[in-house]
mmCIF file of C-alpha atoms in Angstrom:
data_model
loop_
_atom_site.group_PDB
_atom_site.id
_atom_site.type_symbol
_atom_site.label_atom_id
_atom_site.label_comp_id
_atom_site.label_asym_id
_atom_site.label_seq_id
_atom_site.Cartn_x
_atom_site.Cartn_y
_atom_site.Cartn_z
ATOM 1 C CA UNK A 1 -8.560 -6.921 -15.354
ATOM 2 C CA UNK A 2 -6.353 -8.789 -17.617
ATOM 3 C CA UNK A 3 -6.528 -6.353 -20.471
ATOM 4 C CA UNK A 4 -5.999 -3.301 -18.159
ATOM 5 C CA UNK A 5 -2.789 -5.543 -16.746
ATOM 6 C CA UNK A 6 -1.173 -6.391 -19.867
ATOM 7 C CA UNK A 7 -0.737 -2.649 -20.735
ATOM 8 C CA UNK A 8 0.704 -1.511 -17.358
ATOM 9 C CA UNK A 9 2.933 -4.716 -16.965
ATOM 10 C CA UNK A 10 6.150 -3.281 -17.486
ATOM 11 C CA UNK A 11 5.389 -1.223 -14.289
ATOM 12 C CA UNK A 12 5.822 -3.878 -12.305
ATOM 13 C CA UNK A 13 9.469 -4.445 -13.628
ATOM 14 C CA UNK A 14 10.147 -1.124 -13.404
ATOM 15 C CA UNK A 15 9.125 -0.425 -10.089
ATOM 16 C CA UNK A 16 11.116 -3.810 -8.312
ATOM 17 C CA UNK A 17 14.234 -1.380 -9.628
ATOM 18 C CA UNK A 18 13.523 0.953 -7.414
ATOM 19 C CA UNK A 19 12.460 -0.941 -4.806
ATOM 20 C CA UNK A 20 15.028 -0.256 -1.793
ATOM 21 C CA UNK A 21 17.738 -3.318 -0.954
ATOM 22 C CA UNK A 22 18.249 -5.494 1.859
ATOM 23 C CA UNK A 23 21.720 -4.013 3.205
ATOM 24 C CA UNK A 24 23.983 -6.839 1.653
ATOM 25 C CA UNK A 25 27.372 -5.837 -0.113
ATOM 26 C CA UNK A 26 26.113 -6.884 -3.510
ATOM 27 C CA UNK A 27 22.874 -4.837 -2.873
ATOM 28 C CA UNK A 28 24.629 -1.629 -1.793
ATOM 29 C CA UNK A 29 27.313 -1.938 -5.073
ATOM 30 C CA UNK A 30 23.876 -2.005 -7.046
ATOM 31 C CA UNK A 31 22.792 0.968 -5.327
ATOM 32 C CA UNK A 32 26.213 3.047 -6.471
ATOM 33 C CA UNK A 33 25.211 1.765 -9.733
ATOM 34 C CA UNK A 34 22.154 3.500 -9.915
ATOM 35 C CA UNK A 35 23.245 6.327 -8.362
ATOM 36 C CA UNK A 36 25.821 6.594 -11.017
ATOM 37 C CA UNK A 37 23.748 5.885 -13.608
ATOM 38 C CA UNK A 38 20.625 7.742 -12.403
ATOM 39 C CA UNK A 39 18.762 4.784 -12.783
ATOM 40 C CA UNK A 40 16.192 5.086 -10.074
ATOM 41 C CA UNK A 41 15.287 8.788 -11.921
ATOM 42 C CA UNK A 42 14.939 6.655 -14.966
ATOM 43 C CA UNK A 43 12.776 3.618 -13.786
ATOM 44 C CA UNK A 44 10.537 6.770 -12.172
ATOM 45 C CA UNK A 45 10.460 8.413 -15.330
ATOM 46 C CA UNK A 46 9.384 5.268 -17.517
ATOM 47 C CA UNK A 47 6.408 4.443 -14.637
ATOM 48 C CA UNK A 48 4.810 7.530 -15.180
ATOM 49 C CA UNK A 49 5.117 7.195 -18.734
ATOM 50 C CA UNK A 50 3.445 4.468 -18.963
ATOM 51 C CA UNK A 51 0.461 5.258 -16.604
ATOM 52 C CA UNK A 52 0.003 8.619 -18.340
ATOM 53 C CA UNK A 53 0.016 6.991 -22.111
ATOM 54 C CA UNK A 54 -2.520 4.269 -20.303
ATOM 55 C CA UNK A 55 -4.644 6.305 -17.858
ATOM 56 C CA UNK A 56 -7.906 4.704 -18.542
ATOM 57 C CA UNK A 57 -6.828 1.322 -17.661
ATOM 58 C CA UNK A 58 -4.663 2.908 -14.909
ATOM 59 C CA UNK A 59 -8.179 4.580 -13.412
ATOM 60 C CA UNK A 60 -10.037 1.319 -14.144
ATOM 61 C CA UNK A 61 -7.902 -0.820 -12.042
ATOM 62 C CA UNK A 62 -7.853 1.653 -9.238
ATOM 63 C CA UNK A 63 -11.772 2.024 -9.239
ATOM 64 C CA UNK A 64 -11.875 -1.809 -9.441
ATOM 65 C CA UNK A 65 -9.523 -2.435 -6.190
ATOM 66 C CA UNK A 66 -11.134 0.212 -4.420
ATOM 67 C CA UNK A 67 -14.158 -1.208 -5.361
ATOM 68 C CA UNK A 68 -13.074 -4.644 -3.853
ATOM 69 C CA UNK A 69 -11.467 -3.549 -0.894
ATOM 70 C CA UNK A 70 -14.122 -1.157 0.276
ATOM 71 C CA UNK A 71 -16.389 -4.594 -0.586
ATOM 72 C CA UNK A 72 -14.262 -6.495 1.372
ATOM 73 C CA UNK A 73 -14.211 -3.921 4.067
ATOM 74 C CA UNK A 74 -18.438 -4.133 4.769
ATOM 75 C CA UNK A 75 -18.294 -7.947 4.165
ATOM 76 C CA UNK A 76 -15.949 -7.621 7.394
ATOM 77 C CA UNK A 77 -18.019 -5.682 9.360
ATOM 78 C CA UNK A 78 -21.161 -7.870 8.636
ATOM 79 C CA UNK A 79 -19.640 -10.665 8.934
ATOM 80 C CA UNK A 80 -18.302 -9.275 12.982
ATOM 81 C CA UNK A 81 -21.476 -8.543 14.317
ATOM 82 C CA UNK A 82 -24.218 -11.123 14.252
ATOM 83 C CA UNK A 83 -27.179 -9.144 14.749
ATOM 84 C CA UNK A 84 -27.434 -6.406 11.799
ATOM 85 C CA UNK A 85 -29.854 -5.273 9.031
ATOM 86 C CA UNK A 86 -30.220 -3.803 5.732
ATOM 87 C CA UNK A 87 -31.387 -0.119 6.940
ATOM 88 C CA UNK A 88 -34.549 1.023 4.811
ATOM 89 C CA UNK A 89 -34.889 4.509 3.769
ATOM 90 C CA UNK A 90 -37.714 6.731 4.011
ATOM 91 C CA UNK A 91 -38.743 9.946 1.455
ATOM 92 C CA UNK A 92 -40.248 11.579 4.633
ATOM 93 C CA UNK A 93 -39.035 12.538 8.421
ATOM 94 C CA UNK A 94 -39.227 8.968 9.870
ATOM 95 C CA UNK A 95 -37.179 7.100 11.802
ATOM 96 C CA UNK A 96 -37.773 3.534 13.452
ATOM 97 C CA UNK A 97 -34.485 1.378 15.122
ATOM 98 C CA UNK A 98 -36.287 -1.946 16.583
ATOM 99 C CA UNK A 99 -32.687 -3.797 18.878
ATOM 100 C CA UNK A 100 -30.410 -1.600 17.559
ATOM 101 C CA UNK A 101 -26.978 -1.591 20.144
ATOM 102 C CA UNK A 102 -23.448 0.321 19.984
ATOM 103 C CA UNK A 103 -20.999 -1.446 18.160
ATOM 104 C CA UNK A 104 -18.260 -0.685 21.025
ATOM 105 C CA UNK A 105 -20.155 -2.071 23.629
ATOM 106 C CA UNK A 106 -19.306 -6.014 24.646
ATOM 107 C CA UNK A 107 -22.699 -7.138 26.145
ATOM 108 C CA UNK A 108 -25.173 -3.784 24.474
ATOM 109 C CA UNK A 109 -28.736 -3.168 26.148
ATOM 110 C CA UNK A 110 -31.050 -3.477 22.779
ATOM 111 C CA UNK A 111 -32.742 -0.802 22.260
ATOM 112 C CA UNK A 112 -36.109 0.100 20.206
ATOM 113 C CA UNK A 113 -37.585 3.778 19.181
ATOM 114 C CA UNK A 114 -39.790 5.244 16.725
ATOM 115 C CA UNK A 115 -40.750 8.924 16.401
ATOM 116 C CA UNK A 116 -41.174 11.475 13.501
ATOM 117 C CA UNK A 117 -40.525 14.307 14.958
ATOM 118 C CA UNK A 118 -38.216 15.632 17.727
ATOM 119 C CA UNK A 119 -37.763 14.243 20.574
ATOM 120 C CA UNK A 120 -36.087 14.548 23.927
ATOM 121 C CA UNK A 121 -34.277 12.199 25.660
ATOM 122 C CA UNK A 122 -34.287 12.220 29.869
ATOM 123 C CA UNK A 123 -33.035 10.105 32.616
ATOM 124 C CA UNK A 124 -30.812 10.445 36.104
ATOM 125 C CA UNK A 125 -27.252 10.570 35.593
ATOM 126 C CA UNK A 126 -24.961 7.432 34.156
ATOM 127 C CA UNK A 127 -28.399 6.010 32.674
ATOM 128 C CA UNK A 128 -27.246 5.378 29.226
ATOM 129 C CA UNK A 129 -28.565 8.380 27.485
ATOM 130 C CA UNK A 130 -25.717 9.270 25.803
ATOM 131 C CA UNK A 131 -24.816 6.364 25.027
ATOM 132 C CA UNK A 132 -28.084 5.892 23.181
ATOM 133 C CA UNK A 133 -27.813 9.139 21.219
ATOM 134 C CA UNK A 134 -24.461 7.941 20.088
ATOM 135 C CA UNK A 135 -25.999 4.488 18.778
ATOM 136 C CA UNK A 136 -28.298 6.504 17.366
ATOM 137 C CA UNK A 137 -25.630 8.543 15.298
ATOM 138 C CA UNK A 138 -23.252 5.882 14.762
ATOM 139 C CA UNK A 139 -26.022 3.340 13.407
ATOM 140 C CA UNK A 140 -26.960 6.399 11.216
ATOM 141 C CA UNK A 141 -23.687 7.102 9.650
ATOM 142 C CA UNK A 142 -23.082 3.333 8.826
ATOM 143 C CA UNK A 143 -26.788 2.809 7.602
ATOM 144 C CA UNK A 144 -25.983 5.944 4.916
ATOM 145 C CA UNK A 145 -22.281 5.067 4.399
ATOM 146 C CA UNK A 146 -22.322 1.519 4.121
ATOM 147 C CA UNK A 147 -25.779 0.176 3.681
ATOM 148 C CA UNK A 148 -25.569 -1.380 7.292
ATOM 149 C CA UNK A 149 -27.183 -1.295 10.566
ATOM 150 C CA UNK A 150 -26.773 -3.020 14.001
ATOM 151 C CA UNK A 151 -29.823 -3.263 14.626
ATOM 152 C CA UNK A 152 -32.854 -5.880 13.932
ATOM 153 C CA UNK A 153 -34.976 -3.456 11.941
ATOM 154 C CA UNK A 154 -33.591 0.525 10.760
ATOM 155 C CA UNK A 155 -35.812 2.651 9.355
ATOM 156 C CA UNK A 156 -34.402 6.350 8.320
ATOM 157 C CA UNK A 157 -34.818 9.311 6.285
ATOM 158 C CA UNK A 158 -31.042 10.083 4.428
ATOM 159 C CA UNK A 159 -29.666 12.908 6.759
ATOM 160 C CA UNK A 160 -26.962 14.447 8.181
ATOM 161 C CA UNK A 161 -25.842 13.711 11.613
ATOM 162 C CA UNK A 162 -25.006 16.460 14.411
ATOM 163 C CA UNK A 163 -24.358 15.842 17.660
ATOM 164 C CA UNK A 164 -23.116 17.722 20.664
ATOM 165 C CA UNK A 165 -21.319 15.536 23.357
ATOM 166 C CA UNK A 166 -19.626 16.161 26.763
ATOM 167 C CA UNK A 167 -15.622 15.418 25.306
ATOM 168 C CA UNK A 168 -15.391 13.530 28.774
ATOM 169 C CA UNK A 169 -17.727 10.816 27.935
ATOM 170 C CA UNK A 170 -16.500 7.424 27.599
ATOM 171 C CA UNK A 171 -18.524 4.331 26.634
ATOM 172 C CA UNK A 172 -16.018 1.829 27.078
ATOM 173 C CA UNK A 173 -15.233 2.922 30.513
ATOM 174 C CA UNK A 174 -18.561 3.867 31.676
ATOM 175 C CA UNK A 175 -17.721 7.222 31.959
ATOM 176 C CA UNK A 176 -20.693 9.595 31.708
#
């Protein structure tokens, strides 16, 4: 990080030129200045200079923070819900969720399922059948996206996720 830095530190100094002023007399006879002097188009000018003469340490510091903050990002969401797993993946049509719950849901029902093929899904109305399909498809996108499941136990093959839901469903109400 330090190496990458030291090339693309006069950025830095270039860029609190343009950064906009805090209305006070002195700040808005600086921005005339500039204006006259076009030296906002200049400090712009010099930036990109330097990023294109230094693009590989440019790219490596913004693959490094992304890096970090999409890091930072799962850390979060582990670290919000208490009960979650490491989802394993599977070379054939398998699936197996042992607790997994909604992550919208304050107090979730736990639910368990296993099946390798199709499988269909019944109950009376307001049971919680949608709302399993969509912990099924939400625990599915983070287990592939993320490496992250709320669930005890998530076993999956890698797939893509389809579903077809009435638009007037709402968990957090209870509307079904």
């Amino acid at each position: 990080i330090s190496k990458d830095l030291s090339k693309l530190k006069t950025i830095s100094r270039w860029g609190s030129i343009i950064s906009s002023s805090n209305g006070s007399v002195e700040e808005v006879m600086l921005d005339y200045i500039k204006v006259f002097f076009l030296i906002d188009f200049i400090a712009y000018n010099r930036i990109l200079k330097k990023i294109k003469s230094n693009q590989e340490e440019y790219a490596s510091l913004w693959h490094m923070v992304s890096d970090l903050d999409s890091m930072i990002s799962i850390a979060y969401v582990r670290n919000s819900f208490k009960d979650h797993c490491i989802p394993e993946f599977e070379k054939e049509m398998y699936f197996q969720a042992v607790d997994i719950y909604h992550p919208l849901i304050k107090d979730p029902v736990k639910n368990s399922v296993e099946f390798q093929k199709d499988i269909l899904i019944t109950g009376s109305n307001a049971s919680g059948k949608s709302t399993f399909i969509k912990t099924l498809a939400i625990n599915c996108i983070l287990a592939q996206t993320i490496n992250t499941a709320l669930a005890k136990k998530l076993i999956l093959k890698p797939s893509y996720i389809l579903t077809s839901m009435a638009i007037s469903d709402n968990v957090l109400t209870g509307d079904s």
